[in-house]
Short mmCIF file of C-alpha atoms in Angstrom, two decimals:
data_model
loop_
_atom_site.label_atom_id
_atom_site.label_comp_id
_atom_site.label_asym_id
_atom_site.label_seq_id
_atom_site.Cartn_x
_atom_site.Cartn_y
_atom_site.Cartn_z
CA GLY S 15 148.01 37.27 37.59
CA ALA S 16 149.02 40.68 36.35
CA GLY S 17 146.78 40.82 33.31
CA VAL S 18 143.24 40.05 32.21
CA SER S 19 142.71 36.34 31.75
CA GLN S 20 139.99 34.56 29.83
CA SER S 21 138.89 30.97 29.58
CA PRO S 22 138.60 28.88 27.61
CA SER S 23 141.00 30.11 24.95
CA ASN S 24 139.11 28.15 22.31
CA LYS S 25 135.58 26.77 22.27
CA VAL S 26 133.97 24.72 19.55
CA THR S 27 130.28 24.04 19.94
CA GLU S 28 127.33 22.84 17.97
CA LYS S 29 124.58 25.13 16.81
CA GLY S 30 121.85 25.37 19.42
CA LYS S 31 124.05 24.68 22.42
CA ASP S 32 124.70 27.16 25.22
CA VAL S 33 128.22 28.40 25.98
CA GLU S 34 129.72 30.25 28.92
CA LEU S 35 132.85 32.36 28.65
CA ARG S 36 134.81 33.57 31.65
CA CYS S 37 136.85 36.68 32.32
CA ASP S 38 139.12 37.48 35.26
CA PRO S 39 139.92 41.22 35.26
CA ILE S 40 142.99 42.93 36.64
CA SER S 41 142.73 43.17 40.42
CA GLY S 42 141.43 46.59 41.47
CA HIS S 43 139.83 47.40 38.12
CA THR S 44 136.24 48.40 38.76
CA ALA S 45 135.20 48.49 35.12
CA LEU S 46 134.85 45.42 32.91
CA TYR S 47 133.90 45.24 29.24
CA TRP S 48 133.00 42.54 26.75
CA TYR S 49 133.63 42.97 23.03
CA ARG S 50 133.25 40.73 20.01
CA GLN S 51 135.63 40.61 17.07
CA ARG S 52 134.38 38.87 13.99
CA LEU S 53 136.85 37.77 11.34
CA GLY S 54 138.27 40.78 9.52
CA GLN S 55 136.23 43.24 11.56
CA GLY S 56 136.88 45.75 14.29
CA LEU S 57 135.72 45.26 17.84
CA GLU S 58 132.04 45.41 18.60
CA PHE S 59 131.00 46.50 22.11
CA LEU S 60 128.69 44.11 23.92
CA ILE S 61 128.32 45.03 27.61
CA TYR S 62 130.00 47.15 30.27
CA PHE S 63 130.07 46.78 34.06
CA GLN S 64 131.12 49.63 36.35
CA GLY S 65 131.29 48.85 40.04
CA ASN S 66 127.88 48.17 41.52
CA SER S 67 126.00 50.19 38.90
CA ALA S 68 123.53 48.55 36.54
CA PRO S 69 125.45 47.23 33.53
CA ASP S 70 125.26 48.95 30.16
CA LYS S 71 123.79 46.21 27.97
CA SER S 72 123.25 48.42 24.93
CA GLY S 73 125.64 46.42 22.74
CA LEU S 74 124.17 42.96 23.24
CA PRO S 75 122.98 41.77 19.81
CA SER S 76 120.05 39.67 21.02
CA ASP S 77 118.39 38.29 24.13
CA ARG S 78 120.41 35.10 23.67
CA PHE S 79 123.36 37.04 25.07
CA SER S 80 123.72 37.80 28.77
CA ALA S 81 126.51 38.55 31.20
CA GLU S 82 127.00 38.65 34.92
CA ARG S 83 129.67 39.99 37.18
CA THR S 84 130.19 39.20 40.83
CA GLY S 85 131.17 42.40 42.61
CA GLU S 86 134.35 43.69 41.05
CA SER S 87 135.75 40.32 40.07
CA VAL S 88 134.96 37.56 37.63
CA SER S 89 132.49 37.98 34.80
CA THR S 90 130.78 35.36 32.66
CA LEU S 91 129.29 35.91 29.23
CA THR S 92 126.61 33.40 28.30
CA ILE S 93 125.34 32.77 24.81
CA GLN S 94 122.22 30.62 24.62
CA ARG S 95 121.14 28.58 21.60
CA THR S 96 124.30 29.50 19.69
CA GLN S 97 124.10 30.31 16.01
CA GLN S 98 126.83 30.17 13.37
CA GLU S 99 126.94 33.97 13.20
CA ASP S 100 128.02 33.96 16.85
CA SER S 101 131.41 32.60 15.76
CA ALA S 102 133.97 35.23 16.72
CA VAL S 103 136.69 36.07 19.20
CA TYR S 104 135.15 37.34 22.42
CA LEU S 105 137.39 39.82 24.20
CA CYS S 106 137.20 40.99 27.76
CA ALA S 107 138.85 44.17 29.01
CA SER S 108 139.11 45.90 32.35
CA SER S 109 140.03 49.38 33.49
CA LEU S 110 140.12 51.70 36.43
CA ALA S 111 136.82 53.54 36.94
CA MET S 112 135.74 55.22 33.68
CA GLY S 113 138.65 53.96 31.64
CA GLY S 114 140.29 57.24 30.82
CA GLN S 115 143.68 55.61 31.20
CA GLY S 116 142.84 52.88 28.73
CA GLN S 117 141.34 49.45 28.82
CA PHE S 118 143.48 46.37 29.17
CA PHE S 119 142.46 43.40 27.09
CA GLY S 120 142.59 39.70 27.70
CA PRO S 121 143.74 37.23 25.05
CA GLY S 122 140.17 36.41 24.04
CA THR S 123 138.10 33.29 23.59
CA ARG S 124 137.75 32.04 20.04
CA LEU S 125 134.25 30.64 19.65
CA THR S 126 133.41 28.44 16.69
CA VAL S 127 129.81 27.37 16.18
CA LEU S 128 129.47 24.44 13.81
CA ALA E 2 126.27 58.82 17.27
CA GLN E 3 129.95 58.59 17.85
CA SER E 4 132.03 56.80 15.26
CA VAL E 5 135.60 56.11 14.22
CA THR E 6 136.81 55.93 10.64
CA GLN E 7 140.17 54.48 9.71
CA LEU E 8 141.13 55.27 6.14
CA GLY E 9 142.72 52.31 4.44
CA SER E 10 142.20 48.74 5.59
CA HIS E 11 145.71 47.89 4.39
CA VAL E 12 148.83 50.04 4.37
CA SER E 13 152.18 48.86 3.05
CA VAL E 14 155.47 50.67 3.66
CA SER E 15 159.12 49.87 3.16
CA GLU E 16 161.37 49.32 6.13
CA GLY E 17 162.72 52.69 7.25
CA ALA E 18 159.88 54.66 5.66
CA LEU E 19 157.38 56.87 7.43
CA VAL E 20 154.30 55.16 8.84
CA LEU E 21 151.04 57.13 8.72
CA LEU E 22 147.79 55.49 9.78
CA ARG E 23 144.75 57.72 9.59
CA CYS E 24 141.92 57.98 12.07
CA ASN E 25 139.00 60.38 12.14
CA TYR E 26 136.35 60.41 14.81
CA SER E 27 133.03 61.98 15.51
CA SER E 28 132.07 62.84 19.04
CA SER E 29 129.71 65.36 20.53
CA VAL E 30 131.88 65.86 23.60
CA PRO E 31 135.64 66.07 24.05
CA PRO E 32 136.71 62.50 23.55
CA TYR E 33 139.33 60.22 24.91
CA LEU E 34 141.19 58.64 21.99
CA PHE E 35 143.28 55.50 21.82
CA TRP E 36 145.39 53.47 19.46
CA TYR E 37 145.69 49.74 20.01
CA VAL E 38 147.95 47.28 18.21
CA GLN E 39 147.22 43.63 17.59
CA TYR E 40 150.20 41.51 16.56
CA PRO E 41 149.49 38.24 14.76
CA ASN E 42 147.91 35.70 17.09
CA GLN E 43 148.15 38.05 20.06
CA GLY E 44 145.74 40.16 22.06
CA LEU E 45 145.17 43.90 21.83
CA GLN E 46 147.85 46.08 23.34
CA LEU E 47 147.46 49.75 24.20
CA LEU E 48 149.84 51.81 22.06
CA LEU E 49 148.98 55.31 23.25
CA LYS E 50 146.14 57.45 24.51
CA TYR E 51 144.90 61.04 24.39
CA THR E 52 143.05 62.21 27.48
CA SER E 53 142.83 66.00 26.97
CA ALA E 54 146.35 66.84 28.09
CA ALA E 55 149.06 67.39 25.46
CA THR E 56 147.79 67.14 21.89
CA LEU E 57 150.90 65.28 20.73
CA VAL E 58 150.98 61.92 22.43
CA LYS E 59 153.94 59.60 22.47
CA GLY E 60 153.43 55.87 22.82
CA ILE E 61 155.42 52.70 22.87
CA ASN E 62 157.73 51.47 20.11
CA GLY E 63 158.38 54.96 18.74
CA PHE E 64 154.78 55.67 17.72
CA GLU E 65 153.07 58.99 18.29
CA ALA E 66 149.73 60.56 17.46
CA GLU E 67 148.48 64.12 17.27
CA PHE E 68 144.99 65.16 18.32
CA LYS E 69 143.64 67.81 15.95
CA LYS E 70 140.26 69.02 17.11
CA SER E 71 139.66 71.17 14.02
CA GLU E 72 140.13 68.14 11.80
CA THR E 73 138.60 65.62 14.24
CA SER E 74 141.64 63.49 13.57
CA PHE E 75 144.05 61.39 15.60
CA HIS E 76 146.49 60.01 13.04
CA LEU E 77 149.22 57.59 14.13
CA THR E 78 152.77 58.08 12.89
CA LYS E 79 156.22 56.60 13.22
CA PRO E 80 159.22 58.17 11.47
CA SER E 81 160.89 54.91 10.47
CA ALA E 82 159.09 51.59 10.05
CA HIS E 83 160.59 48.39 11.38
CA MET E 84 159.71 44.89 10.27
CA SER E 85 158.39 44.19 13.76
CA ASP E 86 155.74 46.91 13.31
CA ALA E 87 153.75 44.65 11.01
CA ALA E 88 150.43 44.25 12.79
CA GLU E 89 146.85 45.46 12.79
CA TYR E 90 146.20 48.85 14.33
CA PHE E 91 142.89 49.97 15.79
CA CYS E 92 141.83 53.50 16.61
CA ALA E 93 139.19 53.86 19.33
CA VAL E 94 137.23 56.62 21.00
CA ARG E 95 135.64 56.73 24.41
CA PRO E 96 132.87 59.20 23.87
CA GLY E 97 132.88 60.63 27.36
CA GLY E 98 130.15 61.29 29.85
CA SER E 99 128.90 58.17 31.54
CA GLN E 100 129.54 55.94 28.54
CA GLY E 101 132.56 53.85 29.40
CA ASN E 102 132.90 51.54 26.43
CA LEU E 103 135.19 52.14 23.47
CA ILE E 104 134.06 52.53 19.89
CA PHE E 105 136.59 51.01 17.54
CA GLY E 106 137.48 51.62 13.95
CA LYS E 107 137.65 48.64 11.62
CA GLY E 108 141.41 48.48 11.81
CA THR E 109 144.33 49.01 9.46
CA LYS E 110 146.68 46.20 8.67
CA LEU E 111 150.25 47.45 8.32
CA SER E 112 152.71 45.50 6.20
CA VAL E 113 156.41 46.35 6.19
CA LYS E 114 158.50 45.37 3.17
CA PRO E 115 162.23 44.73 3.50
#
């Protein structure tokens, strides 16, 4: 497709379960970003992949959060032992190289932890 | 640390009136600056960007923003509000250097009264 896609669009899970969120970036975009948007808040940076470089994990809130990216394609964000405070919309974005031309966002995955 | 401050979590204007959404940033290096718009139940859409070229930047839907280094500001304006402009607007900075992620403000919700 032409844009960033994310799946699932909605995920409801029970506290303590693991969840995996998927992002398909725009073809040719070497940079990929994950953000979290809690209700009524701005976006919170989680992790950033640029090409084959080591990812910038400085935004991950705890070791329950991890992400992987295969080459310059799909990325998965995994949250282990989910907690209620993990409930948020998880947004993925991609861009060319360093993103000076802007990041393009997917529609997000709304995660609800019961 | 870099940060973005958006003054006013809610702004209400009448249709046809000037729209002014304020954004101030802090950055130790020349930044890249962005405005994103989020319409109800939709994803983030890039409105405009400043990448060290012209200080007055024109975006989509009649919006523009002016980069003022002396004031560390990047306020968003539109001469005449339309009902369809009702949305949440986010200012973001990419600090520069090797840091590729965006730092977002908390957002300003714009309401347009008929």
